[in-house]
Coordinates of C-alpha atoms in Angstrom, one line a residue:
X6 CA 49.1 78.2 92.9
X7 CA 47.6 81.7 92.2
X8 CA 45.0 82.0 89.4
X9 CA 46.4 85.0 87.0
X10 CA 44.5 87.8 87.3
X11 CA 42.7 90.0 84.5
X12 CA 45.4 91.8 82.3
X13 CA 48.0 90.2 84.1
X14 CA 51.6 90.0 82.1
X15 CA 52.8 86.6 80.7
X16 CA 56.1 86.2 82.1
X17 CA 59.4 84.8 80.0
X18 CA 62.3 84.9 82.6
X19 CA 65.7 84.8 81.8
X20 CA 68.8 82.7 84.0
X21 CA 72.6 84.0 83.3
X22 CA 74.3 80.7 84.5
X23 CA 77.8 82.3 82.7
X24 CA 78.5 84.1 86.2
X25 CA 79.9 82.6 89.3
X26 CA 77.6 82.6 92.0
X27 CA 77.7 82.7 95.5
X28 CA 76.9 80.2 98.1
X29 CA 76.3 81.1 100.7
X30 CA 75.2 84.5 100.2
X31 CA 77.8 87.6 101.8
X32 CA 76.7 88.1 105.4
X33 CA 78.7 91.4 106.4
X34 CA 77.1 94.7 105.7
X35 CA 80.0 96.3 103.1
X36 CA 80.0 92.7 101.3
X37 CA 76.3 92.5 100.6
X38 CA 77.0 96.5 99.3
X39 CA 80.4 95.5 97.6
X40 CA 79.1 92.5 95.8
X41 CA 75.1 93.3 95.7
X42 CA 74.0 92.1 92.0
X43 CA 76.0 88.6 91.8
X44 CA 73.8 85.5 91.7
X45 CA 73.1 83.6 94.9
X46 CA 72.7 79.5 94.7
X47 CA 69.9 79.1 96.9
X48 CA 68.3 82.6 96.0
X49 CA 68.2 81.5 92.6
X50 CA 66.6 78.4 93.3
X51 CA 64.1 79.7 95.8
X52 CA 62.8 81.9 92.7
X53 CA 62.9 79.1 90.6
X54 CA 60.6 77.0 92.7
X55 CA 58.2 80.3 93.0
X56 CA 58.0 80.7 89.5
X57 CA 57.4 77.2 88.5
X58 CA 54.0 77.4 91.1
X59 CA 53.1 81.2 89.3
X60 CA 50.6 80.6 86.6
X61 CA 52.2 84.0 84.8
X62 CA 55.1 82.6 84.3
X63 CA 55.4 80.6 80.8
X64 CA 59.0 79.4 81.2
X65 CA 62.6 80.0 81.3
X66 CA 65.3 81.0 79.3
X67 CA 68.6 79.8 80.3
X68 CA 72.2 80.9 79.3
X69 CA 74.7 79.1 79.6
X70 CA 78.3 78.0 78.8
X71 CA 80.8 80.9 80.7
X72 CA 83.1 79.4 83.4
X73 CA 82.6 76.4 84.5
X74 CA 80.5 76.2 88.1
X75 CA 81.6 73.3 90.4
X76 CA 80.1 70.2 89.6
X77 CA 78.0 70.0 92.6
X78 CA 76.7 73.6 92.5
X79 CA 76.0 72.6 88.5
X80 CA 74.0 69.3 89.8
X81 CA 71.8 71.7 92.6
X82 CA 71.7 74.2 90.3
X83 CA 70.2 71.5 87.3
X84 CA 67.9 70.0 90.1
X85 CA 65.9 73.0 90.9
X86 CA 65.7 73.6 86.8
X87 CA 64.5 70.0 86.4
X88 CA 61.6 70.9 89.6
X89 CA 60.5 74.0 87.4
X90 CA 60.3 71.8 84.1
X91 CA 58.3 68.9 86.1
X92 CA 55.3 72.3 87.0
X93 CA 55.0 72.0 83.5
X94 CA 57.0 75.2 82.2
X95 CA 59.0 74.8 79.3
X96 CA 62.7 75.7 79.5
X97 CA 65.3 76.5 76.6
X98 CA 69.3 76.4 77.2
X99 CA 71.5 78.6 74.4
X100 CA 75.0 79.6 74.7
X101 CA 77.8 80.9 71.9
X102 CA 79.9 78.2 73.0
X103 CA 80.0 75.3 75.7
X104 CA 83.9 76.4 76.2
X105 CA 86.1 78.5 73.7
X106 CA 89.5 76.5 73.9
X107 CA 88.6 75.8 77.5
X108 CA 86.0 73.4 79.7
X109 CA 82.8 73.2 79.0
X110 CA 81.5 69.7 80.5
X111 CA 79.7 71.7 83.1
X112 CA 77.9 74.4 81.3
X113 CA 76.7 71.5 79.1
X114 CA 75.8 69.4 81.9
X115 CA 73.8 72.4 83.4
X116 CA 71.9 73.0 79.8
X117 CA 71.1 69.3 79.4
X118 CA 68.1 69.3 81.4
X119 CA 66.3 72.1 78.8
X120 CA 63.7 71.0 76.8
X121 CA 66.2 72.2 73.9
X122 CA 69.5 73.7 73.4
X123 CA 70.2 76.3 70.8
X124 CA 73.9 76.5 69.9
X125 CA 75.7 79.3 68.1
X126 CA 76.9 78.3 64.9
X127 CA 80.5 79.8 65.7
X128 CA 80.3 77.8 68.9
X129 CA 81.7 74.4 70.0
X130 CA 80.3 71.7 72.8
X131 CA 83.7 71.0 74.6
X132 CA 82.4 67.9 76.6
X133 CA 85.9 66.9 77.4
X134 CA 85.5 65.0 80.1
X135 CA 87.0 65.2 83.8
X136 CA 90.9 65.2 84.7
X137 CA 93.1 66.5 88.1
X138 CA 96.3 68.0 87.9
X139 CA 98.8 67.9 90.9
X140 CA 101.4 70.1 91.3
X141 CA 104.7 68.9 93.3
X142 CA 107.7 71.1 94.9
X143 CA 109.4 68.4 96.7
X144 CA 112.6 69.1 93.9
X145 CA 112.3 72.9 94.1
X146 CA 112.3 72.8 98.0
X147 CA 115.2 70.5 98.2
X148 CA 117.0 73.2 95.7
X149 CA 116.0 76.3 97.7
X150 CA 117.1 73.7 100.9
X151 CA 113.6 74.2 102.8
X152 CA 113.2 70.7 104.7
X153 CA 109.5 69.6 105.1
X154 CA 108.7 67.2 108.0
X155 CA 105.0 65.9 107.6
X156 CA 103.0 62.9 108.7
X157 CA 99.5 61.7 107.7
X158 CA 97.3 59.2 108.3
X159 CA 96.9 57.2 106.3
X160 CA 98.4 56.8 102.7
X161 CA 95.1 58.3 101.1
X162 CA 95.8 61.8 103.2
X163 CA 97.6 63.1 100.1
X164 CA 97.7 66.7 101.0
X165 CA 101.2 66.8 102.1
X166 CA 102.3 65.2 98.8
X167 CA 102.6 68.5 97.0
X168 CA 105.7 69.2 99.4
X169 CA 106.7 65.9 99.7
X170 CA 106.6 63.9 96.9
X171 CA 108.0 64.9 93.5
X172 CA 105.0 62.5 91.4
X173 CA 101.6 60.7 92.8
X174 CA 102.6 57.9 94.9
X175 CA 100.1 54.8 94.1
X176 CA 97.4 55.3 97.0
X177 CA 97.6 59.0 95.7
X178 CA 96.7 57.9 91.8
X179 CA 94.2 55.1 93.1
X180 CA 92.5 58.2 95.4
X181 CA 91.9 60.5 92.4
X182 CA 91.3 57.7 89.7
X183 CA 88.5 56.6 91.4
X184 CA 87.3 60.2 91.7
X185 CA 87.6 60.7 88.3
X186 CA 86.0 57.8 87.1
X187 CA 82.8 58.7 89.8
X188 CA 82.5 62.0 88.3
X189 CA 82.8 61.2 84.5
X190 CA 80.3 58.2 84.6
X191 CA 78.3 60.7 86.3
X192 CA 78.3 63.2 83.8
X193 CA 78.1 60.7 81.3
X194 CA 74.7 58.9 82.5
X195 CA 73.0 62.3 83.1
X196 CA 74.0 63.8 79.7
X197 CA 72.5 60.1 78.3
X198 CA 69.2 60.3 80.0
X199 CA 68.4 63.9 79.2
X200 CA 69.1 63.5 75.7
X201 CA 68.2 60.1 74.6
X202 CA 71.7 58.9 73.6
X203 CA 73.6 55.6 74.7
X204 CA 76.3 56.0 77.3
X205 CA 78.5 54.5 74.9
X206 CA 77.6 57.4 72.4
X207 CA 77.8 60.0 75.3
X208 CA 81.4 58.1 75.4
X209 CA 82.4 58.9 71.7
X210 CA 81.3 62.3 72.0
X211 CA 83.8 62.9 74.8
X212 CA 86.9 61.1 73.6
X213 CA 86.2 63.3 70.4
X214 CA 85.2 66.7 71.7
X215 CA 85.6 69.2 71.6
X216 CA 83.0 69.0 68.5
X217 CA 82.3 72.3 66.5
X218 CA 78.5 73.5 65.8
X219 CA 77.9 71.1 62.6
X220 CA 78.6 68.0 64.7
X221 CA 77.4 68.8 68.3
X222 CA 74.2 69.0 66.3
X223 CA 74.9 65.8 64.2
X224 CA 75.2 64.2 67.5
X225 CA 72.5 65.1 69.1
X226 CA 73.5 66.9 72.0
X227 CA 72.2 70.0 70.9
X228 CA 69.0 70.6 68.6
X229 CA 69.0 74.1 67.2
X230 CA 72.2 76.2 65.5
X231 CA 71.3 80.0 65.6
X232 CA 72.2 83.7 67.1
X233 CA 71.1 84.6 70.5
X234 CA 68.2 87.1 68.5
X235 CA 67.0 84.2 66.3
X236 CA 66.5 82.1 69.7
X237 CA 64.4 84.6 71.6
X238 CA 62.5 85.5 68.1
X239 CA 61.5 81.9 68.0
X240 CA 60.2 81.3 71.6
X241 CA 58.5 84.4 71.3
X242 CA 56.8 83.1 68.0
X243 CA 55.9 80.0 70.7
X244 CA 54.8 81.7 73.3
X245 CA 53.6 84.9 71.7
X246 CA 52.7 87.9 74.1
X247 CA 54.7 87.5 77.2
X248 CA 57.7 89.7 79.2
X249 CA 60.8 89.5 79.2
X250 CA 62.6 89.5 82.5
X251 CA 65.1 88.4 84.8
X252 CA 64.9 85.7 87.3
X253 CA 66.7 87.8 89.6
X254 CA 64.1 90.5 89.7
X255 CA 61.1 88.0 89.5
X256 CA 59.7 89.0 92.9
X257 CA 56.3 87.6 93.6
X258 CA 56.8 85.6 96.9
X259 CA 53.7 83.8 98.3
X260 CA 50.5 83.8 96.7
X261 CA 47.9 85.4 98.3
X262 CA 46.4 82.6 100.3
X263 CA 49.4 81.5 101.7
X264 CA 50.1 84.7 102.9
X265 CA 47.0 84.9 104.6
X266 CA 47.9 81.7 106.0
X267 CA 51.1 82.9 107.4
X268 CA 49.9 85.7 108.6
X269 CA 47.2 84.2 111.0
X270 CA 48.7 80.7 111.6
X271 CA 49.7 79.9 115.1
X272 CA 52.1 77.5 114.0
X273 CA 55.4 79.6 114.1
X274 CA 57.6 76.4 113.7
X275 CA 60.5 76.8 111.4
X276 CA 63.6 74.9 110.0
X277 CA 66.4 77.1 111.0
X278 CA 69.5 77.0 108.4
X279 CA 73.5 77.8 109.2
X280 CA 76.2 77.5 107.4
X281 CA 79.8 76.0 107.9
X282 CA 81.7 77.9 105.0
X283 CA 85.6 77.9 104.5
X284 CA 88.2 76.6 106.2
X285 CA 87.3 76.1 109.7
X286 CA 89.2 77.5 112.7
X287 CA 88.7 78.9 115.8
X288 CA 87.0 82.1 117.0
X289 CA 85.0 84.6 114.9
X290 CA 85.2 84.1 111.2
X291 CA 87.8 85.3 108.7
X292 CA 86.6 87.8 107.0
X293 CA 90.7 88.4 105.2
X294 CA 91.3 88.7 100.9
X295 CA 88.5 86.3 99.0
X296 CA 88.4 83.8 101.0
X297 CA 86.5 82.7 103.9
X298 CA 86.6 80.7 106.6
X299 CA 83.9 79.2 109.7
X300 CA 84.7 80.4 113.0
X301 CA 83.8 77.9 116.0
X302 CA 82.7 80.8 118.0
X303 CA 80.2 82.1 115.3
X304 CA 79.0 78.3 114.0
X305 CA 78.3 77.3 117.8
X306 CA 76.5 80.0 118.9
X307 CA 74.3 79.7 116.1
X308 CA 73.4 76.5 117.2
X309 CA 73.2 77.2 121.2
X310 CA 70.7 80.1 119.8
X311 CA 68.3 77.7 117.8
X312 CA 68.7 74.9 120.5
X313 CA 67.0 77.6 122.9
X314 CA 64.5 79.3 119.8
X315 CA 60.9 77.5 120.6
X316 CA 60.0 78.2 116.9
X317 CA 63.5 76.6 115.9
X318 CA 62.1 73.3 115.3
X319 CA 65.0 71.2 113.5
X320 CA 68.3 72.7 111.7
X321 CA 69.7 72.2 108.3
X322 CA 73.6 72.8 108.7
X323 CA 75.0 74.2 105.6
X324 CA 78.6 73.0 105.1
X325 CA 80.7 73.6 102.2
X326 CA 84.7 73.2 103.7
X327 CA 87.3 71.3 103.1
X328 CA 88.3 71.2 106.8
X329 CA 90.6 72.7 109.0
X330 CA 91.8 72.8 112.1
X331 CA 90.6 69.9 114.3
X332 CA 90.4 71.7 117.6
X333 CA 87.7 74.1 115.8
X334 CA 86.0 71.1 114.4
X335 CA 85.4 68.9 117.2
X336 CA 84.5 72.0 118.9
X337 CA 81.5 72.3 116.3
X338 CA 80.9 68.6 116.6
X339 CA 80.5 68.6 120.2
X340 CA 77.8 71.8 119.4
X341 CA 75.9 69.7 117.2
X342 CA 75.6 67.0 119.8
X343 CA 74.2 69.2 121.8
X344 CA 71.8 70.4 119.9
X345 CA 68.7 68.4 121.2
X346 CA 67.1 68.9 118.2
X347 CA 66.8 67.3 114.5
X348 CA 69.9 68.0 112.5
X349 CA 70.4 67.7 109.2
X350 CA 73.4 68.3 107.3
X351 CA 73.1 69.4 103.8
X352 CA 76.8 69.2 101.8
X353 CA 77.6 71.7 98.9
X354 CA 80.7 71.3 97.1
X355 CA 82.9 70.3 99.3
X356 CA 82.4 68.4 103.4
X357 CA 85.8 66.5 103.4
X358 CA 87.9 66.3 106.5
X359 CA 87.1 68.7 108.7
X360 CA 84.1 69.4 106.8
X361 CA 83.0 65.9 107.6
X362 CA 84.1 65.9 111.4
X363 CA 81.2 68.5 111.7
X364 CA 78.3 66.8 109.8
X365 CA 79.2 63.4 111.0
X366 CA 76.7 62.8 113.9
X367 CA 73.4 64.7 112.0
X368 CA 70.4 62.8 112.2
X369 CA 70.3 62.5 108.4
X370 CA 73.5 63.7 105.8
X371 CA 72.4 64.6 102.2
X372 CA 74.7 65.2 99.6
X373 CA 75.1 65.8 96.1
X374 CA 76.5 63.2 93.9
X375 CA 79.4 65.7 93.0
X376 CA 80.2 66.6 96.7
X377 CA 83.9 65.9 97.5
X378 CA 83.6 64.6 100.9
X379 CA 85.3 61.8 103.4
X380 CA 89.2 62.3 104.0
X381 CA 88.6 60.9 107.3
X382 CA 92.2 61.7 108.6
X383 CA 94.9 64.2 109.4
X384 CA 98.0 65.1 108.5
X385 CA 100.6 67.6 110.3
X386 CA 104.0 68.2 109.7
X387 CA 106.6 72.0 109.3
X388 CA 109.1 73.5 107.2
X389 CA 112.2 74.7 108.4
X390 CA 114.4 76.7 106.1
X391 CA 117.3 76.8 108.6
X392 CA 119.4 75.6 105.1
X393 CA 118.1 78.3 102.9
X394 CA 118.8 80.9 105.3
X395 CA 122.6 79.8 105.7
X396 CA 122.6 79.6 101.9
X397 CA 122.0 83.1 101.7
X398 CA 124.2 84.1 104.8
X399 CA 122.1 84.4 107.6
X400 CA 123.3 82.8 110.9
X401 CA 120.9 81.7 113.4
X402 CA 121.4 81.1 116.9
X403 CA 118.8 80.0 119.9
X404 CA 118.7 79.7 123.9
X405 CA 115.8 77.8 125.1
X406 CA 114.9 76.1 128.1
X407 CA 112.4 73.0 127.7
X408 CA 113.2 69.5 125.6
X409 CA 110.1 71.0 123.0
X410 CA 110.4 74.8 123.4
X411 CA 112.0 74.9 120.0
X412 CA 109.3 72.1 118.6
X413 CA 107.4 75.2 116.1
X414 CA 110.6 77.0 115.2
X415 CA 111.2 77.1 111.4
X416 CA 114.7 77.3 111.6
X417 CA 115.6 74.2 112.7
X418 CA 114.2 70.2 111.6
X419 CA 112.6 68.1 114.3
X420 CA 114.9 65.2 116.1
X421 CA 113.5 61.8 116.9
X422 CA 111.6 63.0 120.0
X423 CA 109.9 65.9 118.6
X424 CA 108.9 63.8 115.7
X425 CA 107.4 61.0 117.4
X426 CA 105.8 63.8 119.7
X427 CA 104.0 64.8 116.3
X428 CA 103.6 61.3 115.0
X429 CA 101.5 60.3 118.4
X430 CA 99.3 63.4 118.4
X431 CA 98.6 62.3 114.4
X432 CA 97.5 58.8 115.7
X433 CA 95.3 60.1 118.8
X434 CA 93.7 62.6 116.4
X435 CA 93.2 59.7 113.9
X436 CA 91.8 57.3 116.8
X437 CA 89.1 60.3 117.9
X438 CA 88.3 61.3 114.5
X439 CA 87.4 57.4 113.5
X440 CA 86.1 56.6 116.6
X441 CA 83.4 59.3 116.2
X442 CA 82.7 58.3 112.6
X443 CA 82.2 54.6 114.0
X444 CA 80.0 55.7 116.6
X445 CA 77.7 58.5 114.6
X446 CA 77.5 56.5 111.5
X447 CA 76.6 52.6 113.4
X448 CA 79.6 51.2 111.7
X449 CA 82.7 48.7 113.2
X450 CA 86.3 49.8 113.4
X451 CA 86.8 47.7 109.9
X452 CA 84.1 49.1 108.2
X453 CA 85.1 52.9 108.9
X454 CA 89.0 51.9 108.4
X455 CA 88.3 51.1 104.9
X456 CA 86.7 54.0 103.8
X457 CA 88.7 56.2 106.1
X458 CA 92.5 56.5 105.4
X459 CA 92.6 59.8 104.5
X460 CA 90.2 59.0 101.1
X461 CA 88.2 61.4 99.4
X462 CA 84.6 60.5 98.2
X463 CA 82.3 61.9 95.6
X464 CA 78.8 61.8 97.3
X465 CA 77.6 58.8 94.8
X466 CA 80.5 56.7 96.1
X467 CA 80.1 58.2 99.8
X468 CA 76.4 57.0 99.8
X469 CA 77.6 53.6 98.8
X470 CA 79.7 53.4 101.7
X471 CA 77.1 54.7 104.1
X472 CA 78.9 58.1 104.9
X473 CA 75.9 59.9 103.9
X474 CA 72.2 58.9 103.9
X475 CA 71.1 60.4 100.6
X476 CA 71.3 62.2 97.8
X477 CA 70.2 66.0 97.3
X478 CA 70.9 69.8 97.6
X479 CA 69.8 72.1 99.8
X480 CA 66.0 72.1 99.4
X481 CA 66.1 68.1 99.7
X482 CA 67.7 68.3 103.5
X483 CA 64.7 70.6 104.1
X484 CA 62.2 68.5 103.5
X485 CA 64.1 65.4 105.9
X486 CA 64.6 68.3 108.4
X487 CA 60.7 68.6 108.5
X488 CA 59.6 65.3 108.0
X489 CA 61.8 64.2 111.5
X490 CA 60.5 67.5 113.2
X491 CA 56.7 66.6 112.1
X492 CA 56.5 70.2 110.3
X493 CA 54.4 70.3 107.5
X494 CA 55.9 70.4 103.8
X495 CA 55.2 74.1 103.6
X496 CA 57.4 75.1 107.0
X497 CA 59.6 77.8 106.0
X498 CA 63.8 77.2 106.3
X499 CA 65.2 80.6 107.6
X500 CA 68.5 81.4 107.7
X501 CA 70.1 81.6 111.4
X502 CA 71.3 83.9 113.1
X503 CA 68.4 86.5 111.8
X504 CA 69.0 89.2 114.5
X505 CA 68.5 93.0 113.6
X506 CA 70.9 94.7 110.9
X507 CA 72.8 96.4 113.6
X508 CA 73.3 93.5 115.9
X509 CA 76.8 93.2 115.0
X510 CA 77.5 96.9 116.4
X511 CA 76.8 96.3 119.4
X512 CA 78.7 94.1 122.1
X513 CA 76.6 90.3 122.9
X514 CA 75.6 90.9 126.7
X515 CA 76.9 87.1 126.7
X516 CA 78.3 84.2 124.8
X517 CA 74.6 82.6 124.7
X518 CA 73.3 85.7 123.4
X519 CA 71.8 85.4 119.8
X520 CA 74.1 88.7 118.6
X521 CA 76.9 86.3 119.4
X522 CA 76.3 83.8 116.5
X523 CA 76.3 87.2 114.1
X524 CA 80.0 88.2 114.7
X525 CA 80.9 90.9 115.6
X526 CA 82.5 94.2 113.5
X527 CA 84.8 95.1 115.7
X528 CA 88.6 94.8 115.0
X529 CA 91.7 96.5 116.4
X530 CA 92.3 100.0 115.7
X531 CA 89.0 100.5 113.4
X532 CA 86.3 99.2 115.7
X533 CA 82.8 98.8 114.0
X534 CA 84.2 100.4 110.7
X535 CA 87.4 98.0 110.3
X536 CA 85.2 96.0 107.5
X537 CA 84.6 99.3 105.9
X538 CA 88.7 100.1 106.3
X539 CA 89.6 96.6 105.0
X540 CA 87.3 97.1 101.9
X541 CA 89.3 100.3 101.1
X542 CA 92.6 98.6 101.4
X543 CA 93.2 100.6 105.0
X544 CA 95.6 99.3 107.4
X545 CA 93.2 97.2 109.5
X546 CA 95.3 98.6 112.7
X547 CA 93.2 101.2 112.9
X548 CA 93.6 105.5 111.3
X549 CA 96.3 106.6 113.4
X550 CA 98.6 103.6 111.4
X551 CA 100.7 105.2 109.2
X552 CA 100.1 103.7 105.7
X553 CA 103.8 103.4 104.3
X554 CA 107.7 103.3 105.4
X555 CA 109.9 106.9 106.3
X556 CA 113.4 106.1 105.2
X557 CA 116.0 108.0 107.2
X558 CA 119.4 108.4 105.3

């Protein structure tokens, strides 16, 4: 820790936890410009671990109570604030409302680790506890006459269910009960321990909530009523003389020593990180609307590079997916076999599926109680709206030559061969899928077929089972990564691929090359500026694409 120096500020920083917040951060060049100024996860808790070492910092202000975060972002997020309380800084949460006629469970969760919560007095603590909603179009389908033809295995793979079913089936309501109930005792036994109440009053408070101002303070989950000007005039009363300032503009990095230290240390040996984020599939990533996905291509070269980096000493896979295609992800899995290397896998919100396929054979899996992870299983099945279309008077007609060629068509259902065609490749998918669990994890064909089936885990109940190893975010799978690479505790973790800014302009030389693991800009008609075009709303075809329809009459 530095020692402050002479006439050095006294530093009060602020954290806006009402945002969403990335994780991972943007990687593309117009995303980082785009979206430049929203909060990153691991940023935000690689500042927080800084400032709880800076002796000018005096402690934290924390706002809370805007839309709800994911649980196990909110649990990673609460861990690094409970590291920055244990370096001695004080912290204070405050928010006009833990949810306004909405959820607030979350936000409160987040602000129960502060050493006090301010509430305003308009404001209400909406601990309401956890549900899940399904949504069913079995009857609407059957109305519009689209057919669905799906298979899963096994009864816990309740994907299809939406389009299949017309209510949960009972392996369907068991699946998400359980869920339910591992989350809400969860939230209940943190919320207890930070504020000194009984579970069973933690209870009351939920099956009452949401509770207005008066009685979230009668109750003890709050400790202080008042405006967000009387909270800051009272800390600074505290505190007296300090700063005001953002986290996100807190900048010191490493004290002075330690950058000496870097600086002439011949000890180059790093934890390299890379992240599995979105649905996987093959190729390059998506990069289409909001969401995103983990291309094979990009996620294995990655790890080719740091398998061949001599300063690479151990990875930390990043995932956060809820699967996807299981071509893509045994791809990825066969990468991370490869690897030669320590692996550790660290799950966000979400590994399940696919997402586990990938982090299954890692040296060491950590995961955060809230993680939704498991669904060890598949499920595959089509549409065909050859009814709807006759419905609305459109004939359809086919020549084809081969027993299967019309197995993908939409227009018309699968017959017995073509479905027990699909109904063997769900079984040998199933077979490979366990088989790998069994032999990755050290567990017999029982032991994974009862916690496989298709079943989703929180990370509590997935550590019970021995899917994962242990509990923790992001900076906890940094630490196993070093301790089974022998690094010392102060080894950086850098993000992989780190190539130039302009790597991804230029062509990889090969499919080993480092470049390759950064993507590549170059799409159709717009080459290196097709990100730029899609941004605009362009036609990603390229310029000479005319944007809109001529209508000859």
């Amino acid at each position: 820790m530095d020692l402050p120096l002479p006439g050095r500020d006294r530093w009060l920083l602020e954290l806006d936890l009402t945002r969403p917040m990335f994780d991972p951060p943007p990687t593309s060049p117009v995303a980082r410009v785009t979206q430049r100024g929203t909060p990153v996860v691991r940023t935000t808790l690689a500042a927080l671990r800084r400032a709880g070492a800076d002796s000018s910092v005096v402690g934290l202000i924390v706002r809370t109570g805007g839309p709800p975060q994911p649980l196990a972002t909110a649990q990673e997020l609460r861990t690094g604030l409970a590291g920055f309380r244990a370096a001695g800084k004080p912290v204070w949460a405050w928010a006009e409302s833990f949810g306004e006629y909405g959820r607030g469970t979350v936000a409160y969760l987040l602000a129960s680790v502060a050493d006090r919560i301010w509430l305003q007095p308009s404001g209400d603590v909406a601990l309401t506890g956890v549900a899940v909603e399904a949504t069913f179009v079995r009857e609407g389908l059957d109305r519009l006459g689209v057919a669905t033809q799906f298979g899963a295995r096994h009864e816990y793979k309740n994907a299809p269910n939406l389009f299949t079913e017309t209510g949960f089936t009972d392996a369907h309501r068991q699946g998400v009960t359980a869920l339910v109930e591992s989350i809400a005792e969860q939230v209940v036994a943190t919320v207890a321990a930070a504020r000194g109440l009984s579970g069973d009053a933690v209870r009351e408070c939920v099956d009452t909530a949401p509770l207005d101002a008066t009685a979230a303070l009668a109750a003890g989950l709050v400790d202080r009523l008042g405006y967000r000007d009387e909270v800051y005039a009272e800390i600074r009363r505290e505190l007296g003389d300090v700063e005001l300032r953002s986290l996100a503009h807190y900048g010191p990095g490493p004290g002075r020593r330690e950058t000496l230290r870097r600086v002439v240390r011949r000890d180059r040996r790093q934890v390299g990180l890379i992240d599995v984020s979105g649905t996987i599939r093959l190729g390059s990533d998506g990069r289409g609307g909001q969401s995103r996905s983990a291309g094979s291509d990009r996620v294995c070269a990655a790890l080719r590079a740091a398998a061949r980096n001599e300063n690479v000493a151990a990875v930390v896979l990043r995932v956060d997916s809820p699967g996807g295609s299981y071509v893509a992800s045994d791809t990825i899995w066969r990468a991370t076999a490869q690897l030669g290397k320590p692996l550790v896998v660290s799950m966000a919100r979400t590994a399940a599926s696919g997402g586990y396929f990938v982090a299954m054979s890692a040296d060491r899996i950590v995961a955060l109680p809230g993680t939704l992870t498991g669904s060890i299983g598949v499920f595959g099945g089509k549409f065909t709206i050859g009814e709807l279309l006759n419905r609305l008077g459109v004939r359809y007609d086919a020549v084809s030559v081969g027993r299967r060629a019309l197995h993908h068509s939409s227009r018309q259902p699968w017959d017995s061969d073509q479905l027990a065609a699909m109904e063997a490749s769900l079984d040998r998918i199933y077979a490979d899928f366990t088989g790998k669990v069994a032999a990755a994890r050290g567990l017999d064909a029982a032991a994974v077929d009862a916690v496989a089936r298709g079943r989703v885990w929180t990370g509590a109940d997935a550590l019970r089972h021995g899917l994962v190893d242990e509990l923790g975010g992001l900076a906890e799978a940094g630490a196993a990564a070093r301790r089974l690479a022998g690094l010392p505790a102060n080894a950086p973790v850098r993000q992989l691929p780190a190539p130039h800014p302009l790597a991804a302009l230029r062509t990889p030389r090969s499919s080993e090359d480092p470049r390759a693991a950064a993507g590549s800009l170059w799409v159709a008609g717009w080459g290196s500026w097709s990100q730029l075009a899609e941004s605009l709303r362009l036609p990603v075809a390229g310029p000479l694409t005319v944007p809109f329809g001529v209508v000859v009459g």
